Amino acid sequence: MEQKVSPRYVQTSLAASLTLGFQSGSFHRNAKLKGLNLLLHYEEGCSGKCQFCGLSRSRKESPKGKTFIRVDWPLYSLETIVERSKSKDQIHRVCISMITHPRALEDTLYVIQKFKEETSLFISVLITPTLIRDERSLEAMRGAGADRVGIAIDAATPELFDQLRGAGVGGPHRWSHYWDVVRMAAHVFGRYFVGIHLIVGLGETEEAMVRTIQRGQDMGAHTHLFSFFPERGSPMEKNPLPPLDQYRRIQLARWIINEGLGSADHMKFDENGKLTDFGISVDPLIESGEAFMTSGCPGRDGKVACNRPYGNERPSGPIRNFPFGLEPEDIEEIKRQFG
Ligand code: SF4
């Protein structure tokens, strides 16, 4: 029997599965998915040991390498996904997430080529730096048709990175190599054609997070923020979500830095590393609401395509990353959340 593994099969996010009509349902407040998120899939799973990741759960639950399909990342044939995405005008971009597996690089190139040949979608890759040794792999991705890459640094400090996904947990990833790959990617794809992912709430101070966002900015990478969510079955399933006021301050600081409106050096922090002064007047920024929308790779219209509806919280709310423009009531709620 044919094994359902990449590159012939890939997992889709639940949002992508609904949008492509594999499952029925709609999103709370009618959010529209514009970026198709795909994930490579192998029987052995990912060899990373990141403590906050739901995929480490799959390793825990299928030690013998049996196929395990997370309910929220269903598996479909690449052929069918490509076919269905052709008739979906609302989709602007596809993002292929590598996992840490020896075949991931080669299979990613195959999937990029397939979308490039058969669709007009923009193509991003969420790369695994641990599998990237030099610029040649990145050049191959660009040559195959990808125009952007994302790098999930996730933890904002070298200590947390090591403790949650590096040597501290016997994991393969290394902080300094991740940043070397950010530098290489900015060279191959161009400044700001690279995005880094950072997760708020892994134990970092606000100051550490803001300084890491600034580091990315200085190297030519915008930050895409995530709020820590305790994935069931993951080693961090019992950890709390970061407080909303903390998340809102970091969203605002990220917006200021990535939009070039200010910098970490002009912001002030108290003795616990809490952000106390953004260095510019933030009232108009809060009123516009844009800082609180999901940030990610853009689509045909130049606006964020990777809006990951409810990828970060339960639809029952409160919404942390807004996948759509905010209503006046949302702004009022956010002002209250700032405290
Ligand atoms: S922002 Fe979205 S589309 Fe871009 S690399 Fe990250 S997950 Fe992929």
mmCIF file of C-alpha atoms and ligand atoms in Angstrom:
data_model
loop_
_atom_site.group_PDB
_atom_site.id
_atom_site.type_symbol
_atom_site.label_atom_id
_atom_site.label_comp_id
_atom_site.label_asym_id
_atom_site.label_seq_id
_atom_site.Cartn_x
_atom_site.Cartn_y
_atom_site.Cartn_z
ATOM 1 C CA MET A 1 0.000 0.000 0.000
ATOM 2 C CA GLU A 2 1.253 3.489 -0.859
ATOM 3 C CA GLN A 3 2.469 5.396 2.163
ATOM 4 C CA LYS A 4 0.811 8.736 2.575
ATOM 5 C CA VAL A 5 3.953 10.812 3.030
ATOM 6 C CA SER A 6 5.519 13.915 1.488
ATOM 7 C CA PRO A 7 6.017 15.028 -1.145
ATOM 8 C CA ARG A 8 2.918 13.302 -2.577
ATOM 9 C CA TYR A 9 0.928 14.045 0.575
ATOM 10 C CA VAL A 10 1.046 17.116 2.773
ATOM 11 C CA GLN A 11 -0.871 18.297 5.781
ATOM 12 C CA THR A 12 -2.968 21.449 5.616
ATOM 13 C CA SER A 13 -4.038 23.733 8.418
ATOM 14 C CA LEU A 14 -7.652 23.299 9.426
ATOM 15 C CA ALA A 15 -8.363 26.728 7.930
ATOM 16 C CA ALA A 16 -6.887 25.619 4.583
ATOM 17 C CA SER A 17 -8.848 22.390 4.673
ATOM 18 C CA LEU A 18 -12.103 24.310 5.164
ATOM 19 C CA THR A 19 -11.257 26.858 2.474
ATOM 20 C CA LEU A 20 -10.416 24.154 -0.066
ATOM 21 C CA GLY A 21 -13.696 22.395 0.714
ATOM 22 C CA PHE A 22 -12.210 19.229 2.190
ATOM 23 C CA GLN A 23 -14.304 19.863 5.283
ATOM 24 C CA SER A 24 -17.356 22.021 5.782
ATOM 25 C CA GLY A 25 -17.675 24.951 8.130
ATOM 26 C CA SER A 26 -16.974 28.649 8.215
ATOM 27 C CA PHE A 27 -14.972 30.952 10.383
ATOM 28 C CA HIS A 28 -16.142 33.003 13.272
ATOM 29 C CA ARG A 29 -16.875 36.582 12.039
ATOM 30 C CA ASN A 30 -16.464 35.269 8.491
ATOM 31 C CA ALA A 31 -12.661 35.568 8.460
ATOM 32 C CA LYS A 32 -11.290 34.740 5.015
ATOM 33 C CA LEU A 33 -8.149 32.706 4.602
ATOM 34 C CA LYS A 34 -5.747 34.213 2.039
ATOM 35 C CA GLY A 35 -2.663 32.078 2.637
ATOM 36 C CA LEU A 36 -2.625 28.325 2.345
ATOM 37 C CA ASN A 37 -0.410 26.779 5.048
ATOM 38 C CA LEU A 38 0.979 23.335 4.266
ATOM 39 C CA LEU A 39 3.178 21.066 6.352
ATOM 40 C CA LEU A 40 5.403 18.232 5.146
ATOM 41 C CA HIS A 41 4.478 14.894 6.609
ATOM 42 C CA TYR A 42 6.529 11.744 7.348
ATOM 43 C CA GLU A 43 5.838 8.560 9.253
ATOM 44 C CA GLU A 44 8.747 9.288 11.594
ATOM 45 C CA GLY A 45 7.513 12.823 12.287
ATOM 46 C CA CYS A 46 9.777 15.736 13.143
ATOM 47 C CA SER A 47 13.062 15.063 14.899
ATOM 48 C CA GLY A 48 12.886 18.384 16.724
ATOM 49 C CA LYS A 49 12.123 18.338 20.435
ATOM 50 C CA CYS A 50 10.672 21.818 20.820
ATOM 51 C CA GLN A 51 8.788 21.822 24.084
ATOM 52 C CA PHE A 52 5.966 24.135 22.984
ATOM 53 C CA CYS A 53 5.208 22.454 19.662
ATOM 54 C CA GLY A 54 2.207 20.248 18.982
ATOM 55 C CA LEU A 55 4.307 18.166 16.610
ATOM 56 C CA SER A 56 6.426 16.937 19.499
ATOM 57 C CA ARG A 57 3.194 15.451 20.738
ATOM 58 C CA SER A 58 2.968 13.363 17.590
ATOM 59 C CA ARG A 59 6.360 11.914 18.403
ATOM 60 C CA LYS A 60 5.234 11.145 21.902
ATOM 61 C CA GLU A 61 2.028 9.453 20.791
ATOM 62 C CA SER A 62 3.403 7.442 17.906
ATOM 63 C CA PRO A 63 6.791 6.197 19.064
ATOM 64 C CA LYS A 64 6.743 3.352 16.560
ATOM 65 C CA GLY A 65 6.397 5.758 13.678
ATOM 66 C CA LYS A 66 2.776 4.962 12.902
ATOM 67 C CA THR A 67 0.922 7.598 10.960
ATOM 68 C CA PHE A 68 -0.566 10.077 13.303
ATOM 69 C CA ILE A 69 -2.698 12.845 11.929
ATOM 70 C CA ARG A 70 -3.466 15.708 14.197
ATOM 71 C CA VAL A 71 -7.099 16.595 13.920
ATOM 72 C CA ASP A 72 -6.203 20.179 13.132
ATOM 73 C CA TRP A 73 -3.627 19.331 10.405
ATOM 74 C CA PRO A 74 -5.381 16.861 8.101
ATOM 75 C CA LEU A 75 -3.470 15.056 5.341
ATOM 76 C CA TYR A 76 -4.359 15.301 1.623
ATOM 77 C CA SER A 77 -2.696 14.529 -1.671
ATOM 78 C CA LEU A 78 -0.639 17.384 -3.069
ATOM 79 C CA GLU A 79 -2.228 16.844 -6.467
ATOM 80 C CA THR A 80 -5.719 17.510 -5.089
ATOM 81 C CA ILE A 81 -4.604 20.521 -3.057
ATOM 82 C CA VAL A 82 -2.962 22.102 -6.117
ATOM 83 C CA GLU A 83 -6.038 21.351 -8.223
ATOM 84 C CA ARG A 84 -8.471 22.864 -5.707
ATOM 85 C CA SER A 85 -6.348 25.929 -5.045
ATOM 86 C CA LYS A 86 -6.510 26.876 -8.751
ATOM 87 C CA SER A 87 -10.168 27.794 -8.483
ATOM 88 C CA LYS A 88 -9.871 29.740 -5.226
ATOM 89 C CA ASP A 89 -9.301 33.386 -6.066
ATOM 90 C CA GLN A 90 -9.319 34.364 -2.425
ATOM 91 C CA ILE A 91 -6.004 32.528 -1.938
ATOM 92 C CA HIS A 92 -2.928 34.608 -2.784
ATOM 93 C CA ARG A 93 -0.074 32.638 -1.318
ATOM 94 C CA VAL A 94 0.968 29.156 -0.283
ATOM 95 C CA CYS A 95 3.445 28.509 2.526
ATOM 96 C CA ILE A 96 5.289 25.211 2.768
ATOM 97 C CA SER A 97 6.496 24.393 6.269
ATOM 98 C CA MET A 98 9.494 22.106 6.403
ATOM 99 C CA ILE A 99 9.939 19.934 9.454
ATOM 100 C CA THR A 100 13.192 18.518 10.753
ATOM 101 C CA HIS A 101 13.533 15.421 8.597
ATOM 102 C CA PRO A 102 16.331 14.319 6.246
ATOM 103 C CA ARG A 103 14.049 14.434 3.196
ATOM 104 C CA ALA A 104 12.471 17.783 3.933
ATOM 105 C CA LEU A 105 14.751 19.921 1.778
ATOM 106 C CA GLU A 106 14.367 17.849 -1.348
ATOM 107 C CA ASP A 107 10.611 17.458 -0.900
ATOM 108 C CA THR A 108 10.163 21.168 -0.265
ATOM 109 C CA LEU A 109 11.759 21.886 -3.637
ATOM 110 C CA TYR A 110 9.366 19.434 -5.265
ATOM 111 C CA VAL A 111 6.315 21.091 -3.676
ATOM 112 C CA ILE A 112 7.539 24.593 -4.608
ATOM 113 C CA GLN A 113 8.007 23.506 -8.229
ATOM 114 C CA LYS A 114 4.578 21.914 -8.374
ATOM 115 C CA PHE A 115 2.847 25.111 -7.241
ATOM 116 C CA LYS A 116 5.033 27.249 -9.484
ATOM 117 C CA GLU A 117 4.240 25.169 -12.573
ATOM 118 C CA GLU A 118 0.531 24.797 -11.975
ATOM 119 C CA THR A 119 -0.686 27.883 -10.125
ATOM 120 C CA SER A 120 -0.052 31.603 -9.996
ATOM 121 C CA LEU A 121 0.200 31.686 -6.212
ATOM 122 C CA PHE A 122 3.086 33.396 -4.447
ATOM 123 C CA ILE A 123 5.185 30.848 -2.592
ATOM 124 C CA SER A 124 6.783 31.090 0.866
ATOM 125 C CA VAL A 125 8.744 28.470 2.730
ATOM 126 C CA LEU A 126 8.895 28.251 6.496
ATOM 127 C CA ILE A 127 12.379 26.804 6.518
ATOM 128 C CA THR A 128 14.166 24.619 9.044
ATOM 129 C CA PRO A 129 17.586 26.289 9.437
ATOM 130 C CA THR A 130 19.038 23.127 10.957
ATOM 131 C CA LEU A 131 18.771 21.494 7.508
ATOM 132 C CA ILE A 132 20.339 24.476 5.723
ATOM 133 C CA ARG A 133 24.128 24.427 5.576
ATOM 134 C CA ASP A 134 24.845 27.202 3.123
ATOM 135 C CA GLU A 135 23.204 29.597 0.697
ATOM 136 C CA ARG A 136 22.901 26.974 -2.044
ATOM 137 C CA SER A 137 19.751 25.404 -0.572
ATOM 138 C CA LEU A 138 18.170 28.832 -0.303
ATOM 139 C CA GLU A 139 19.152 29.670 -3.866
ATOM 140 C CA ALA A 140 17.562 26.404 -4.993
ATOM 141 C CA MET A 141 14.304 27.383 -3.297
ATOM 142 C CA ARG A 142 14.359 30.793 -4.899
ATOM 143 C CA GLY A 143 15.205 29.221 -8.258
ATOM 144 C CA ALA A 144 12.263 26.823 -7.918
ATOM 145 C CA GLY A 145 9.860 29.711 -7.408
ATOM 146 C CA ALA A 146 9.711 30.757 -3.743
ATOM 147 C CA ASP A 147 9.862 34.527 -3.228
ATOM 148 C CA ARG A 148 9.992 34.648 0.589
ATOM 149 C CA VAL A 149 11.053 32.595 3.561
ATOM 150 C CA GLY A 150 10.087 32.514 7.195
ATOM 151 C CA ILE A 151 12.312 31.338 10.026
ATOM 152 C CA ALA A 152 10.709 30.252 13.271
ATOM 153 C CA ILE A 153 13.194 31.453 15.873
ATOM 154 C CA ASP A 154 10.257 31.239 18.310
ATOM 155 C CA ALA A 155 12.164 31.759 21.575
ATOM 156 C CA ALA A 156 13.407 35.319 22.048
ATOM 157 C CA THR A 157 16.636 34.687 23.953
ATOM 158 C CA PRO A 158 19.562 32.276 23.470
ATOM 159 C CA GLU A 159 18.925 30.779 26.918
ATOM 160 C CA LEU A 160 15.245 30.049 26.254
ATOM 161 C CA PHE A 161 16.027 28.770 22.790
ATOM 162 C CA ASP A 162 18.580 26.355 24.201
ATOM 163 C CA GLN A 163 16.357 25.318 27.076
ATOM 164 C CA LEU A 164 13.192 24.747 25.018
ATOM 165 C CA ARG A 165 14.452 23.529 21.647
ATOM 166 C CA GLY A 166 18.241 23.223 21.697
ATOM 167 C CA ALA A 167 20.862 21.291 23.617
ATOM 168 C CA GLY A 168 18.908 21.705 26.862
ATOM 169 C CA VAL A 169 16.277 19.220 25.639
ATOM 170 C CA GLY A 170 18.573 17.153 23.429
ATOM 171 C CA GLY A 171 17.129 18.947 20.400
ATOM 172 C CA PRO A 172 19.053 19.581 17.171
ATOM 173 C CA HIS A 173 18.507 23.326 16.811
ATOM 174 C CA ARG A 174 21.088 26.029 17.626
ATOM 175 C CA TRP A 175 20.399 29.718 18.225
ATOM 176 C CA SER A 176 23.489 31.053 16.467
ATOM 177 C CA HIS A 177 22.891 28.904 13.383
ATOM 178 C CA TYR A 178 19.284 30.125 13.148
ATOM 179 C CA TRP A 179 20.537 33.709 13.010
ATOM 180 C CA ASP A 180 23.254 32.788 10.507
ATOM 181 C CA VAL A 181 20.474 31.459 8.290
ATOM 182 C CA VAL A 182 18.454 34.677 8.763
ATOM 183 C CA ARG A 183 21.511 36.538 7.446
ATOM 184 C CA MET A 184 21.919 34.136 4.504
ATOM 185 C CA ALA A 185 18.220 34.320 3.665
ATOM 186 C CA ALA A 186 18.250 38.139 3.631
ATOM 187 C CA HIS A 187 21.189 37.923 1.235
ATOM 188 C CA VAL A 188 19.535 35.413 -1.109
ATOM 189 C CA PHE A 189 15.911 36.649 -1.027
ATOM 190 C CA GLY A 190 16.543 40.312 -0.228
ATOM 191 C CA ARG A 191 16.063 42.449 2.846
ATOM 192 C CA TYR A 192 12.531 42.140 4.258
ATOM 193 C CA PHE A 193 11.751 39.183 2.027
ATOM 194 C CA VAL A 194 12.503 37.228 5.171
ATOM 195 C CA GLY A 195 10.297 36.985 8.233
ATOM 196 C CA ILE A 196 11.078 35.638 11.652
ATOM 197 C CA HIS A 197 8.470 34.062 13.897
ATOM 198 C CA LEU A 198 8.632 34.822 17.609
ATOM 199 C CA ILE A 199 6.357 33.436 20.320
ATOM 200 C CA VAL A 200 5.408 35.736 23.176
ATOM 201 C CA GLY A 201 5.036 34.028 26.541
ATOM 202 C CA LEU A 202 7.814 31.447 26.646
ATOM 203 C CA GLY A 203 9.318 33.087 29.711
ATOM 204 C CA GLU A 204 11.103 36.077 28.151
ATOM 205 C CA THR A 205 10.856 39.643 29.409
ATOM 206 C CA GLU A 206 9.186 42.290 27.256
ATOM 207 C CA GLU A 207 12.547 43.982 26.866
ATOM 208 C CA ALA A 208 14.189 40.768 25.588
ATOM 209 C CA MET A 209 11.384 40.291 23.063
ATOM 210 C CA VAL A 210 11.564 43.884 21.835
ATOM 211 C CA ARG A 211 15.347 43.707 21.431
ATOM 212 C CA THR A 212 15.065 40.498 19.413
ATOM 213 C CA ILE A 213 12.442 42.085 17.148
ATOM 214 C CA GLN A 214 14.894 44.963 16.644
ATOM 215 C CA ARG A 215 17.713 42.520 15.902
ATOM 216 C CA GLY A 216 15.585 40.944 13.155
ATOM 217 C CA GLN A 217 14.719 44.365 11.761
ATOM 218 C CA ASP A 218 18.381 45.374 11.649
ATOM 219 C CA MET A 219 19.206 42.178 9.739
ATOM 220 C CA GLY A 220 16.411 42.664 7.174
ATOM 221 C CA ALA A 221 13.691 40.470 8.684
ATOM 222 C CA HIS A 222 10.265 41.553 9.864
ATOM 223 C CA THR A 223 8.749 39.755 12.841
ATOM 224 C CA HIS A 224 5.554 37.721 12.758
ATOM 225 C CA LEU A 225 4.249 37.343 16.275
ATOM 226 C CA PHE A 226 2.564 34.442 17.924
ATOM 227 C CA SER A 227 1.073 34.251 21.377
ATOM 228 C CA PHE A 228 2.053 31.096 23.250
ATOM 229 C CA PHE A 229 -0.776 28.582 23.274
ATOM 230 C CA PRO A 230 -0.452 25.435 25.406
ATOM 231 C CA GLU A 231 -0.754 22.652 22.819
ATOM 232 C CA ARG A 232 -2.451 19.636 24.335
ATOM 233 C CA GLY A 233 -0.037 16.742 24.681
ATOM 234 C CA SER A 234 3.042 18.964 24.315
ATOM 235 C CA PRO A 235 5.487 19.200 27.223
ATOM 236 C CA MET A 236 4.273 22.763 27.873
ATOM 237 C CA GLU A 237 0.571 21.937 27.874
ATOM 238 C CA LYS A 238 0.140 23.221 31.425
ATOM 239 C CA ASN A 239 1.890 26.564 30.914
ATOM 240 C CA PRO A 240 -0.237 29.725 30.993
ATOM 241 C CA LEU A 241 -0.968 32.046 28.072
ATOM 242 C CA PRO A 242 0.879 35.373 28.249
ATOM 243 C CA PRO A 243 -1.264 38.123 29.790
ATOM 244 C CA LEU A 244 -3.177 40.113 27.175
ATOM 245 C CA ASP A 245 -1.696 43.458 28.201
ATOM 246 C CA GLN A 246 1.793 42.045 27.635
ATOM 247 C CA TYR A 247 0.816 40.713 24.211
ATOM 248 C CA ARG A 248 -0.735 44.031 23.180
ATOM 249 C CA ARG A 249 2.398 45.980 24.196
ATOM 250 C CA ILE A 250 4.615 43.648 22.189
ATOM 251 C CA GLN A 251 2.309 43.884 19.153
ATOM 252 C CA LEU A 252 2.534 47.649 19.317
ATOM 253 C CA ALA A 253 6.315 47.636 19.755
ATOM 254 C CA ARG A 254 6.688 45.248 16.815
ATOM 255 C CA TRP A 255 4.577 47.524 14.632
ATOM 256 C CA ILE A 256 6.643 50.570 15.583
ATOM 257 C CA ILE A 257 9.942 48.796 14.872
ATOM 258 C CA ASN A 258 8.913 47.005 11.653
ATOM 259 C CA GLU A 259 7.206 50.100 10.234
ATOM 260 C CA GLY A 260 10.328 52.138 10.989
ATOM 261 C CA LEU A 261 8.404 54.502 13.286
ATOM 262 C CA GLY A 262 10.804 54.047 16.179
ATOM 263 C CA SER A 263 13.302 51.640 17.645
ATOM 264 C CA ALA A 264 14.008 49.537 20.724
ATOM 265 C CA ASP A 265 16.694 52.013 21.791
ATOM 266 C CA HIS A 266 14.082 54.743 22.151
ATOM 267 C CA MET A 267 11.738 52.574 24.226
ATOM 268 C CA LYS A 268 11.888 52.377 28.018
ATOM 269 C CA PHE A 269 11.525 49.388 30.313
ATOM 270 C CA ASP A 270 11.173 49.055 34.088
ATOM 271 C CA GLU A 271 13.418 46.964 36.339
ATOM 272 C CA ASN A 272 11.417 43.815 35.443
ATOM 273 C CA GLY A 273 11.841 44.429 31.727
ATOM 274 C CA LYS A 274 8.241 45.615 31.290
ATOM 275 C CA LEU A 275 7.746 48.078 28.441
ATOM 276 C CA THR A 276 6.776 51.431 29.951
ATOM 277 C CA ASP A 277 7.380 53.914 27.139
ATOM 278 C CA PHE A 278 7.237 53.294 23.374
ATOM 279 C CA GLY A 279 9.299 56.378 22.544
ATOM 280 C CA ILE A 280 6.517 57.820 20.365
ATOM 281 C CA SER A 281 2.864 58.694 20.883
ATOM 282 C CA VAL A 282 0.886 55.469 20.506
ATOM 283 C CA ASP A 283 -2.731 56.674 20.733
ATOM 284 C CA PRO A 284 -3.156 57.089 16.944
ATOM 285 C CA LEU A 285 -1.581 53.670 16.384
ATOM 286 C CA ILE A 286 -3.998 52.013 18.784
ATOM 287 C CA GLU A 287 -6.915 53.815 17.070
ATOM 288 C CA SER A 288 -5.921 52.479 13.645
ATOM 289 C CA GLY A 289 -5.830 48.889 14.930
ATOM 290 C CA GLU A 290 -3.334 47.694 12.320
ATOM 291 C CA ALA A 291 -0.731 46.769 14.901
ATOM 292 C CA PHE A 292 -3.053 44.073 16.237
ATOM 293 C CA MET A 293 -3.728 42.357 12.937
ATOM 294 C CA THR A 294 -1.891 39.158 12.028
ATOM 295 C CA SER A 295 1.370 39.940 10.295
ATOM 296 C CA GLY A 296 2.801 37.643 7.659
ATOM 297 C CA CYS A 297 3.902 37.358 4.047
ATOM 298 C CA PRO A 298 1.919 39.565 1.651
ATOM 299 C CA GLY A 299 -0.393 38.595 -1.199
ATOM 300 C CA ARG A 300 -1.138 39.993 -4.677
ATOM 301 C CA ASP A 301 -2.591 43.170 -3.170
ATOM 302 C CA GLY A 302 0.505 43.836 -1.040
ATOM 303 C CA LYS A 303 -1.540 43.217 2.111
ATOM 304 C CA VAL A 304 -0.899 40.361 4.525
ATOM 305 C CA ALA A 305 -1.903 37.070 2.899
ATOM 306 C CA CYS A 306 -0.836 34.843 5.735
ATOM 307 C CA ASN A 307 -3.608 35.811 8.111
ATOM 308 C CA ARG A 308 -3.875 32.419 9.890
ATOM 309 C CA PRO A 309 -7.439 32.813 11.182
ATOM 310 C CA TYR A 310 -7.671 31.525 14.724
ATOM 311 C CA GLY A 311 -4.278 29.887 14.446
ATOM 312 C CA ASN A 312 -3.394 31.459 17.729
ATOM 313 C CA GLU A 313 -6.471 31.343 19.943
ATOM 314 C CA ARG A 314 -9.885 29.835 20.276
ATOM 315 C CA PRO A 315 -12.551 31.530 18.112
ATOM 316 C CA SER A 316 -14.440 32.278 21.327
ATOM 317 C CA GLY A 317 -11.718 34.867 21.921
ATOM 318 C CA PRO A 318 -10.324 37.139 22.967
ATOM 319 C CA ILE A 319 -8.675 37.456 19.551
ATOM 320 C CA ARG A 320 -4.935 38.071 19.855
ATOM 321 C CA ASN A 321 -3.996 38.322 16.161
ATOM 322 C CA PHE A 322 -6.884 39.782 14.169
ATOM 323 C CA PRO A 323 -7.210 38.052 10.770
ATOM 324 C CA PHE A 324 -9.346 40.970 9.478
ATOM 325 C CA GLY A 325 -9.637 44.745 9.975
ATOM 326 C CA LEU A 326 -10.795 45.757 13.429
ATOM 327 C CA GLU A 327 -14.236 47.142 14.233
ATOM 328 C CA PRO A 328 -14.622 50.125 16.614
ATOM 329 C CA GLU A 329 -15.738 47.697 19.361
ATOM 330 C CA ASP A 330 -12.491 45.746 18.937
ATOM 331 C CA ILE A 331 -10.458 48.932 19.392
ATOM 332 C CA GLU A 332 -12.394 49.796 22.541
ATOM 333 C CA GLU A 333 -11.756 46.308 23.901
ATOM 334 C CA ILE A 334 -8.040 46.587 23.118
ATOM 335 C CA LYS A 335 -7.824 49.914 24.963
ATOM 336 C CA ARG A 336 -9.296 48.190 28.022
ATOM 337 C CA GLN A 337 -6.817 45.322 27.641
ATOM 338 C CA PHE A 338 -3.920 47.761 27.815
ATOM 339 C CA GLY A 339 -5.194 48.489 31.341
HETATM 340 S S1 SF4 B 1 4.363 34.553 7.647
HETATM 341 FE FE1 SF4 B 1 3.023 32.888 7.000
HETATM 342 S S2 SF4 B 1 3.435 32.657 4.804
HETATM 343 FE FE2 SF4 B 1 5.151 33.792 5.664
HETATM 344 S S3 SF4 B 1 6.632 32.234 6.219
HETATM 345 FE FE3 SF4 B 1 5.422 32.620 8.058
HETATM 346 S S4 SF4 B 1 3.812 31.052 7.997
HETATM 347 FE FE4 SF4 B 1 4.708 31.171 5.927
#
